[in-house]
Coordinates of C-alpha atoms in Angstrom, one line a residue:
X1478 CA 106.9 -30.2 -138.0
X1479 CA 109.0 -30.7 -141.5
X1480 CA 110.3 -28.1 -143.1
X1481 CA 107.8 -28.3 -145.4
X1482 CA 105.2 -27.8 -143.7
X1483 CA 107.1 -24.6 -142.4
X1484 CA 107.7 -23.1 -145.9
X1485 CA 104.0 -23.5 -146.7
X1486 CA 103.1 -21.8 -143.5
X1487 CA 105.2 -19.0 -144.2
X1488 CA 104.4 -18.7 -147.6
X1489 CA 101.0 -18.8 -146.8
X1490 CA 101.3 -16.2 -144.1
X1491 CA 103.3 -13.6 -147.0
X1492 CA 100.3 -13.9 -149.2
X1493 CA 97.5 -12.9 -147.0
X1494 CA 99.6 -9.7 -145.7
X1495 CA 99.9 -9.3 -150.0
X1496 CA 96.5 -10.1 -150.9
X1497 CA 93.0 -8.6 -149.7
X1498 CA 92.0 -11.3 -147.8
X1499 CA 88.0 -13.1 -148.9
X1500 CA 88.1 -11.1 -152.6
X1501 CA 91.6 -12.0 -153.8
X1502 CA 93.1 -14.7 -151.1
X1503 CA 90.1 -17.1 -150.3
X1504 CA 91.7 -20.1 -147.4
X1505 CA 90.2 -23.2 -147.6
X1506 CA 92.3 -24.8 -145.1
X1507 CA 96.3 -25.1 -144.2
X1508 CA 97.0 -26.7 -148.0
X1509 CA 94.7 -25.2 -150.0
X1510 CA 93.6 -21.6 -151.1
X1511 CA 92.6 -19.3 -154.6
X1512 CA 94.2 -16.1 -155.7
X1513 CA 91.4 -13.7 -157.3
X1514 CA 93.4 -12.4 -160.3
X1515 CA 93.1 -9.6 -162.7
X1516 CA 95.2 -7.2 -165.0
X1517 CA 94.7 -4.2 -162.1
X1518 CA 94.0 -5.2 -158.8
X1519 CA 92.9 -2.0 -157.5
X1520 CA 91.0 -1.1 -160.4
X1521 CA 92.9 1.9 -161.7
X1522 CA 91.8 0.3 -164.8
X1523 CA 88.9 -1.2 -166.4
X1524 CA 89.6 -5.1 -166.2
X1525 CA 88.5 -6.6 -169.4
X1526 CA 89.6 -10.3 -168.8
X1527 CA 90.6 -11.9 -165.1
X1528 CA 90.8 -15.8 -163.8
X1529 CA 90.7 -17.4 -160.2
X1530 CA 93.8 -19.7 -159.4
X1531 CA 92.9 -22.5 -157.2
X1532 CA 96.3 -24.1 -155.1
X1533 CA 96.9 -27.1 -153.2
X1534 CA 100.3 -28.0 -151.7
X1535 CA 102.1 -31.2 -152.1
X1536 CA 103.0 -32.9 -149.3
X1537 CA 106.9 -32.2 -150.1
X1538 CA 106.1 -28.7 -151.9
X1539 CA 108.1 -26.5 -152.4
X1540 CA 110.0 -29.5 -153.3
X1541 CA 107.9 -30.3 -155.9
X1542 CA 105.2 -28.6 -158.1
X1543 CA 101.8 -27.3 -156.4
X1544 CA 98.2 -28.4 -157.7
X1545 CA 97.0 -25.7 -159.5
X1546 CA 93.6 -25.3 -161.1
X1547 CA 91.7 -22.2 -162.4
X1548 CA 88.2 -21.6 -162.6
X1549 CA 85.6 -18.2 -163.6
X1550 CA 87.5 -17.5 -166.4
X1551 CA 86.3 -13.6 -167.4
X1552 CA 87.5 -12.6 -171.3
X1553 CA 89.7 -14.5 -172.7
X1554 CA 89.0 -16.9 -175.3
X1555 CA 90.3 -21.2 -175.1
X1556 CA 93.4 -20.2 -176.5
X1557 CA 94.0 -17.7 -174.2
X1558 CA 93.6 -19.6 -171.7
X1559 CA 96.2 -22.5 -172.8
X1560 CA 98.5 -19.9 -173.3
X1561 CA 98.3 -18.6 -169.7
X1562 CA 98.2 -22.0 -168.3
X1563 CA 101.7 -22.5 -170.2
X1564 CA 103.5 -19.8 -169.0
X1565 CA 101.9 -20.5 -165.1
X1566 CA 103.7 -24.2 -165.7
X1567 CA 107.0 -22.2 -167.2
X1568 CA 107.1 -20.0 -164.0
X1569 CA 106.8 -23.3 -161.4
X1570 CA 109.5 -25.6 -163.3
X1571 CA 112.0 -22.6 -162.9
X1572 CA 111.0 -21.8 -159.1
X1573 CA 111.4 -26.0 -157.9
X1574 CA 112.7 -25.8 -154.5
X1575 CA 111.8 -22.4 -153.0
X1576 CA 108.2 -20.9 -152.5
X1577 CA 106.9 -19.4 -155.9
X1578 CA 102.9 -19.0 -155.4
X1579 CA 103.6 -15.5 -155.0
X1580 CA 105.9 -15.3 -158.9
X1581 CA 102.9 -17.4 -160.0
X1582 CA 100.2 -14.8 -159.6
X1583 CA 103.1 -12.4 -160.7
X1584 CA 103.6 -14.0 -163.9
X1585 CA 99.4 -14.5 -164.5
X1586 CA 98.5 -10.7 -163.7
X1587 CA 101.4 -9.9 -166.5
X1588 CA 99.9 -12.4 -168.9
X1589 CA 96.4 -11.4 -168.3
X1590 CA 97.8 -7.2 -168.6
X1591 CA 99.4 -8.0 -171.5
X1592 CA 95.7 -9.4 -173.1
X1593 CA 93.5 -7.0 -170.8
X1594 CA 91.4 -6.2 -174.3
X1595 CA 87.2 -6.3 -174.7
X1596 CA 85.3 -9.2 -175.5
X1597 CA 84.8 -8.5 -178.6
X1598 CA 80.6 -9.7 -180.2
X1599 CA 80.1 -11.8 -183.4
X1600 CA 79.7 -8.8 -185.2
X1601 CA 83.0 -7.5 -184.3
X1602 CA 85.0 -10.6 -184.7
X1603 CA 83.2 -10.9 -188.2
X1604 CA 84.8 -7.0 -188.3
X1605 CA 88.1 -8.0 -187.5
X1606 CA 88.4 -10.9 -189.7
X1607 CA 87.4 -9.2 -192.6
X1608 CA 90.6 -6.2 -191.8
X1609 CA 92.8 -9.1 -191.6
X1610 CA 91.8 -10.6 -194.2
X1611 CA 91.5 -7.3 -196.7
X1612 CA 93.7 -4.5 -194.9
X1613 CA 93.7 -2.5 -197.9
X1614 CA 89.7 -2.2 -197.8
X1615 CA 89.8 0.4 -195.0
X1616 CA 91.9 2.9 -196.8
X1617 CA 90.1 2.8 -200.1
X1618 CA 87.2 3.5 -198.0
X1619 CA 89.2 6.1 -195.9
X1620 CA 90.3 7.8 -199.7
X1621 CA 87.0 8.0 -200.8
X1622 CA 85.8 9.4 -197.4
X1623 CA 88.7 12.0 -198.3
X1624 CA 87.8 12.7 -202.4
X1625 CA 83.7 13.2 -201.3
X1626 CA 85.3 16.1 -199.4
X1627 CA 87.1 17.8 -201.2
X1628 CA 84.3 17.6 -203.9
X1629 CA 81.8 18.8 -200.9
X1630 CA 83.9 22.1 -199.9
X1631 CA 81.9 24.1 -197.1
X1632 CA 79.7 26.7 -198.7
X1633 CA 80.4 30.1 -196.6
X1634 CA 78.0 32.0 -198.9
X1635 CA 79.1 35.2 -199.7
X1636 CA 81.5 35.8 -197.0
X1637 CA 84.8 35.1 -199.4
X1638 CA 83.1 36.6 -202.9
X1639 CA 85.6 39.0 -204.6
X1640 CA 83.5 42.7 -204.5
X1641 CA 83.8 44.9 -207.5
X1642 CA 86.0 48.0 -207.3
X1643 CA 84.8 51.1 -205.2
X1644 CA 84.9 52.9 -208.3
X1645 CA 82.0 50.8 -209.9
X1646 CA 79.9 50.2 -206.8
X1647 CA 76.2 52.3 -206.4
X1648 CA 76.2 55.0 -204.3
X1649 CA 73.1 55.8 -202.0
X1650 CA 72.3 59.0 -203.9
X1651 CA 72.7 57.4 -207.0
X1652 CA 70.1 54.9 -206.2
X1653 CA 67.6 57.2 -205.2
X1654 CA 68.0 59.3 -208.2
X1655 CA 67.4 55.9 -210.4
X1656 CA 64.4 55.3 -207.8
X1657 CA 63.0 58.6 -208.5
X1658 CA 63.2 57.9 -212.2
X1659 CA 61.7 54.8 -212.8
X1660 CA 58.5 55.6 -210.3
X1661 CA 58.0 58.3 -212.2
X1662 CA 58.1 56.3 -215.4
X1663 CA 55.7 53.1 -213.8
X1664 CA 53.3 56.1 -212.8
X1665 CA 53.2 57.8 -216.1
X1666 CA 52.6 53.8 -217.7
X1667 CA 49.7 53.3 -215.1
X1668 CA 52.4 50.3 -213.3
X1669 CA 52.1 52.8 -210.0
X1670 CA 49.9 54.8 -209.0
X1671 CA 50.3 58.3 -207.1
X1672 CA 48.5 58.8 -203.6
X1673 CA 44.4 59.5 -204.6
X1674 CA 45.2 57.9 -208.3
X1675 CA 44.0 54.8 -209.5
X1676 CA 46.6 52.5 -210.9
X1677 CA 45.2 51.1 -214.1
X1678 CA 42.8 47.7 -214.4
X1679 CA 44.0 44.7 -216.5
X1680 CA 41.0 45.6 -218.7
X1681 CA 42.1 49.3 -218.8
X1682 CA 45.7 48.6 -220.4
X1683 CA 43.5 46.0 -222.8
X1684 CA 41.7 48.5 -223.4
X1685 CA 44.1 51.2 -224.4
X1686 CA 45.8 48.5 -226.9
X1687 CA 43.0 47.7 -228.9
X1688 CA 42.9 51.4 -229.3
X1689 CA 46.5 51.8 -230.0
X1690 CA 45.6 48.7 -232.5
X1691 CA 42.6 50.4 -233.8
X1692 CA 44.5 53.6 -234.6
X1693 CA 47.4 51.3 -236.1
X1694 CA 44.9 49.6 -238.2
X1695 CA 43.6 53.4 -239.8
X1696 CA 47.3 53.9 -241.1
X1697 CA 47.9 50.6 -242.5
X1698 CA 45.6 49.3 -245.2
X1699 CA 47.2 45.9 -246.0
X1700 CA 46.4 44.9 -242.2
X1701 CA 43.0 46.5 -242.9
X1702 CA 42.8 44.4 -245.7
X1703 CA 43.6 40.9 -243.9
X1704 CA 42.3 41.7 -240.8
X1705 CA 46.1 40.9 -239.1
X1706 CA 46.6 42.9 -236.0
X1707 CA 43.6 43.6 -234.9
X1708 CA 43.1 43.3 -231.4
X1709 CA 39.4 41.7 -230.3
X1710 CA 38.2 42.6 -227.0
X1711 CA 37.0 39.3 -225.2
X1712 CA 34.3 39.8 -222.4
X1713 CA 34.5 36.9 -221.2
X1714 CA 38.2 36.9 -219.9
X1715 CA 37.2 39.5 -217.7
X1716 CA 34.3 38.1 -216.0
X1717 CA 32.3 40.6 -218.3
X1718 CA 30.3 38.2 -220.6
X1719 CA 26.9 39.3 -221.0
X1720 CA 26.9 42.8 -220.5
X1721 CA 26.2 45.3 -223.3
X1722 CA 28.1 48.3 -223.9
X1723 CA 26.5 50.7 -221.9
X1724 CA 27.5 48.6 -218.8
X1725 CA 31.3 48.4 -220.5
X1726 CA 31.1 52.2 -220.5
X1727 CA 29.7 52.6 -217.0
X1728 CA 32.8 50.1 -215.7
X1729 CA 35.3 52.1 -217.9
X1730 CA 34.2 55.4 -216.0
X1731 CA 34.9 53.8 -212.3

Protein backbone atom coordinates (compact mmCIF):
# COMPACT_ATOMS: atom_id res chain seq x y z
CA UNK A 1 0.00 0.00 0.00
CA UNK A 2 1.54 3.64 -1.11
CA UNK A 3 1.42 6.22 1.08
CA UNK A 4 -1.11 7.57 -0.76
CA UNK A 5 -3.37 5.49 -0.50
CA UNK A 6 -2.66 5.72 3.38
CA UNK A 7 -3.30 9.44 3.57
CA UNK A 8 -6.62 9.09 1.77
CA UNK A 9 -7.60 6.34 4.19
CA UNK A 10 -6.85 8.39 6.99
CA UNK A 11 -8.29 11.34 5.83
CA UNK A 12 -11.16 9.66 4.99
CA UNK A 13 -11.54 7.92 8.37
CA UNK A 14 -11.17 11.89 10.13
CA UNK A 15 -14.08 12.97 8.17
CA UNK A 16 -16.67 10.51 8.98
CA UNK A 17 -15.84 10.76 12.91
CA UNK A 18 -16.36 14.93 11.80
CA UNK A 19 -19.27 14.58 9.69
CA UNK A 20 -22.92 12.91 10.39
CA UNK A 21 -22.41 10.05 8.36
CA UNK A 22 -25.48 9.49 5.17
CA UNK A 23 -26.82 13.43 5.63
CA UNK A 24 -23.50 15.32 5.45
CA UNK A 25 -20.60 12.55 4.59
CA UNK A 26 -22.27 10.24 1.79
CA UNK A 27 -19.21 7.17 0.70
CA UNK A 28 -19.36 6.10 -2.58
CA UNK A 29 -16.48 3.95 -2.44
CA UNK A 30 -12.59 4.20 -1.05
CA UNK A 31 -11.89 7.45 -3.70
CA UNK A 32 -14.93 9.07 -3.77
CA UNK A 33 -17.47 10.75 -1.38
CA UNK A 34 -19.88 14.25 -0.92
CA UNK A 35 -19.86 16.60 2.03
CA UNK A 36 -23.52 18.00 2.65
CA UNK A 37 -22.73 21.64 3.35
CA UNK A 38 -24.45 24.53 4.83
CA UNK A 39 -23.83 27.98 6.80
CA UNK A 40 -25.07 26.00 10.35
CA UNK A 41 -24.74 22.47 10.38
CA UNK A 42 -26.73 21.85 13.39
CA UNK A 43 -29.29 24.25 12.54
CA UNK A 44 -28.95 26.78 15.26
CA UNK A 45 -29.83 28.86 12.41
CA UNK A 46 -32.17 29.10 9.64
CA UNK A 47 -29.95 28.04 6.43
CA UNK A 48 -30.90 30.29 3.62
CA UNK A 49 -28.30 29.00 1.02
CA UNK A 50 -26.22 25.44 1.19
CA UNK A 51 -24.37 23.27 -1.69
CA UNK A 52 -23.25 19.44 -1.83
CA UNK A 53 -19.37 19.01 -2.57
CA UNK A 54 -18.72 15.90 -4.52
CA UNK A 55 -14.78 14.51 -4.13
CA UNK A 56 -12.72 12.10 -5.93
CA UNK A 57 -8.99 11.42 -5.11
CA UNK A 58 -6.20 11.43 -7.45
CA UNK A 59 -4.29 8.60 -7.65
CA UNK A 60 -1.12 10.60 -6.16
CA UNK A 61 -3.54 13.05 -3.96
CA UNK A 62 -2.64 14.58 -1.60
CA UNK A 63 0.09 15.11 -3.96
CA UNK A 64 -1.96 16.71 -6.22
CA UNK A 65 -5.34 18.48 -6.41
CA UNK A 66 -8.66 16.36 -5.69
CA UNK A 67 -11.77 16.23 -8.23
CA UNK A 68 -14.16 18.24 -6.93
CA UNK A 69 -17.63 18.93 -8.23
CA UNK A 70 -20.76 20.42 -6.57
CA UNK A 71 -24.20 19.79 -7.12
CA UNK A 72 -28.07 20.94 -5.37
CA UNK A 73 -27.08 24.21 -5.14
CA UNK A 74 -29.79 25.92 -2.43
CA UNK A 75 -29.76 30.09 -2.59
CA UNK A 76 -27.18 31.47 -4.10
CA UNK A 77 -27.32 32.95 -7.36
CA UNK A 78 -24.45 31.97 -10.59
CA UNK A 79 -22.23 34.41 -9.35
CA UNK A 80 -22.32 33.21 -6.07
CA UNK A 81 -21.57 30.25 -7.04
CA UNK A 82 -18.27 31.19 -9.16
CA UNK A 83 -17.26 32.95 -6.36
CA UNK A 84 -17.36 29.97 -3.94
CA UNK A 85 -15.91 27.74 -6.42
CA UNK A 86 -12.81 30.35 -6.45
CA UNK A 87 -12.09 30.43 -3.08
CA UNK A 88 -12.67 26.23 -2.79
CA UNK A 89 -9.64 26.24 -5.74
CA UNK A 90 -7.65 29.10 -3.50
CA UNK A 91 -7.93 26.81 -0.39
CA UNK A 92 -6.50 23.39 -2.38
CA UNK A 93 -3.48 25.26 -4.27
CA UNK A 94 -2.32 26.46 -0.77
CA UNK A 95 -2.87 22.87 1.07
CA UNK A 96 -0.77 20.74 -2.08
CA UNK A 97 0.92 18.06 -0.36
CA UNK A 98 -0.96 17.35 2.92
CA UNK A 99 -4.69 16.28 3.31
CA UNK A 100 -7.01 19.51 3.04
CA UNK A 101 -10.78 17.96 2.28
CA UNK A 102 -11.44 18.76 5.74
CA UNK A 103 -10.03 23.07 5.24
CA UNK A 104 -12.10 22.69 2.06
CA UNK A 105 -15.51 22.28 3.64
CA UNK A 106 -13.94 24.74 6.26
CA UNK A 107 -13.45 27.36 3.86
CA UNK A 108 -17.13 26.64 1.90
CA UNK A 109 -19.32 26.67 5.20
CA UNK A 110 -17.38 30.32 5.89
CA UNK A 111 -18.21 31.45 2.31
CA UNK A 112 -21.69 30.20 2.32
CA UNK A 113 -22.06 31.98 6.31
CA UNK A 114 -20.76 34.85 5.07
CA UNK A 115 -23.83 34.89 2.14
CA UNK A 116 -26.39 32.90 4.35
CA UNK A 117 -29.16 35.75 3.18
CA UNK A 118 -33.06 34.91 1.63
CA UNK A 119 -33.73 34.29 -1.87
CA UNK A 120 -34.97 37.20 -2.50
CA UNK A 121 -38.57 37.14 -5.40
CA UNK A 122 -38.71 39.34 -8.57
CA UNK A 123 -40.48 41.76 -6.73
CA UNK A 124 -37.82 42.15 -4.21
CA UNK A 125 -34.92 42.23 -6.46
CA UNK A 126 -37.01 44.95 -8.53
CA UNK A 127 -37.10 46.48 -4.70
CA UNK A 128 -33.57 46.39 -4.15
CA UNK A 129 -32.51 47.79 -7.41
CA UNK A 130 -34.55 50.60 -7.27
CA UNK A 131 -32.65 51.54 -3.37
CA UNK A 132 -29.53 51.16 -5.15
CA UNK A 133 -30.24 52.88 -7.78
CA UNK A 134 -32.26 56.02 -5.82
CA UNK A 135 -30.99 55.76 -2.05
CA UNK A 136 -32.28 59.07 -1.33
CA UNK A 137 -35.96 57.91 -2.32
CA UNK A 138 -36.46 56.15 0.98
CA UNK A 139 -35.85 59.02 3.16
CA UNK A 140 -37.95 61.58 1.33
CA UNK A 141 -40.52 58.98 1.89
CA UNK A 142 -39.42 58.39 5.53
CA UNK A 143 -39.62 62.59 6.00
CA UNK A 144 -42.90 62.75 4.75
CA UNK A 145 -44.02 59.72 6.82
CA UNK A 146 -42.54 62.09 9.68
CA UNK A 147 -44.22 65.74 8.52
CA UNK A 148 -47.97 63.78 8.08
CA UNK A 149 -47.34 63.21 11.79
CA UNK A 150 -46.62 65.89 13.24
CA UNK A 151 -49.59 67.51 11.17
CA UNK A 152 -51.82 64.40 12.57
CA UNK A 153 -51.02 65.00 16.44
CA UNK A 154 -53.23 62.43 18.59
CA UNK A 155 -56.38 63.96 19.63
CA UNK A 156 -56.78 63.23 23.65
CA UNK A 157 -60.06 65.10 23.68
CA UNK A 158 -60.48 67.05 26.61
CA UNK A 159 -58.02 65.45 28.83
CA UNK A 160 -55.15 68.35 28.34
CA UNK A 161 -57.87 71.48 27.88
CA UNK A 162 -56.76 74.42 30.20
CA UNK A 163 -60.15 74.84 32.83
CA UNK A 164 -61.12 78.26 33.74
CA UNK A 165 -60.37 79.59 37.25
CA UNK A 166 -62.34 78.16 40.35
CA UNK A 167 -63.44 81.47 40.88
CA UNK A 168 -65.51 81.59 37.47
CA UNK A 169 -66.62 77.95 37.47
CA UNK A 170 -70.80 77.19 38.25
CA UNK A 171 -71.53 75.95 41.43
CA UNK A 172 -74.27 73.17 41.95
CA UNK A 173 -76.57 75.64 43.85
CA UNK A 174 -76.07 78.12 41.45
CA UNK A 175 -77.33 76.00 38.69
CA UNK A 176 -80.30 74.96 40.32
CA UNK A 177 -81.26 78.47 41.19
CA UNK A 178 -80.76 79.37 37.22
CA UNK A 179 -82.87 75.96 36.71
CA UNK A 180 -85.57 77.19 38.95
CA UNK A 181 -85.65 80.44 37.03
CA UNK A 182 -85.92 79.67 33.65
CA UNK A 183 -88.72 76.77 34.28
CA UNK A 184 -90.58 79.10 35.74
CA UNK A 185 -90.22 81.53 32.91
CA UNK A 186 -90.91 78.48 29.89
CA UNK A 187 -94.05 77.66 32.16
CA UNK A 188 -95.38 81.13 32.47
CA UNK A 189 -94.59 81.40 28.11
CA UNK A 190 -96.57 78.05 27.74
CA UNK A 191 -92.76 76.32 26.62
CA UNK A 192 -93.40 73.88 29.95
CA UNK A 193 -96.07 72.87 31.33
CA UNK A 194 -96.75 72.18 35.17
CA UNK A 195 -98.03 68.61 36.38
CA UNK A 196 -102.11 68.62 35.30
CA UNK A 197 -101.40 71.79 32.79
CA UNK A 198 -101.50 71.68 29.29
CA UNK A 199 -98.49 73.07 27.59
CA UNK A 200 -99.69 75.28 24.76
CA UNK A 201 -100.56 73.89 20.96
CA UNK A 202 -98.65 75.30 17.87
CA UNK A 203 -102.09 76.78 16.92
CA UNK A 204 -102.55 78.21 20.53
CA UNK A 205 -99.29 80.45 20.42
CA UNK A 206 -100.62 81.36 16.63
CA UNK A 207 -103.37 82.11 18.03
CA UNK A 208 -102.37 84.44 20.82
CA UNK A 209 -100.20 86.44 18.07
CA UNK A 210 -102.76 87.28 15.77
CA UNK A 211 -104.29 88.64 18.82
CA UNK A 212 -101.26 90.40 20.06
CA UNK A 213 -101.33 91.59 16.17
CA UNK A 214 -104.89 92.43 16.29
CA UNK A 215 -104.56 94.58 19.41
CA UNK A 216 -101.29 96.11 17.71
CA UNK A 217 -103.21 96.90 14.67
CA UNK A 218 -106.08 99.02 17.05
CA UNK A 219 -103.16 101.44 18.15
CA UNK A 220 -101.51 101.98 14.94
CA UNK A 221 -103.52 103.42 12.11
CA UNK A 222 -100.96 103.65 9.37
CA UNK A 223 -100.68 99.72 9.60
CA UNK A 224 -104.50 99.78 9.65
CA UNK A 225 -104.28 101.74 6.74
CA UNK A 226 -101.90 99.40 4.59
CA UNK A 227 -102.97 96.36 6.01
CA UNK A 228 -98.91 95.66 7.12
CA UNK A 229 -98.70 93.53 10.06
CA UNK A 230 -101.54 91.83 10.13
CA UNK A 231 -101.26 88.39 11.03
CA UNK A 232 -103.91 85.93 8.85
CA UNK A 233 -104.79 82.78 10.51
CA UNK A 234 -104.29 79.90 7.82
CA UNK A 235 -106.52 76.75 8.46
CA UNK A 236 -105.02 74.86 6.40
CA UNK A 237 -101.45 74.68 7.98
CA UNK A 238 -103.01 73.14 10.75
CA UNK A 239 -104.86 70.35 9.24
CA UNK A 240 -107.95 72.65 10.00
CA UNK A 241 -109.25 73.51 6.46
CA UNK A 242 -112.86 73.20 6.20
CA UNK A 243 -114.06 73.70 9.41
CA UNK A 244 -116.17 76.81 10.37
CA UNK A 245 -115.73 78.72 13.42
CA UNK A 246 -117.72 77.12 15.77
CA UNK A 247 -115.49 73.92 15.38
CA UNK A 248 -112.24 76.47 15.73
CA UNK A 249 -113.97 77.52 19.02
CA UNK A 250 -114.81 73.99 20.19
CA UNK A 251 -110.81 72.95 19.48
CA UNK A 252 -109.66 76.23 21.19
CA UNK A 253 -111.61 75.09 24.41
CA UNK A 254 -109.77 71.44 24.57
Amino acid sequence: MSNHKEEQEMELEALESIFQPDSEFIKSSATEFCLVLKPHPQDEEENHVGVTMCVKYTDDYPDSAPEIDYKDWVGLPDEKQEALKGKVDETVEANIGMAMIYMVAEACQEYLRDNNTKELSMHEQMLLREKTENPDAEEEADEDEDEEEEEEPEWKGLAEKELCPVSERITAEAFAQWRIKFEAEMIEAGVLKMEGQKAKTGKQFFMEAKDAAAAGKADDKDSAADGKGEVKYDAALFGEDGLDDDDLDDIEDD
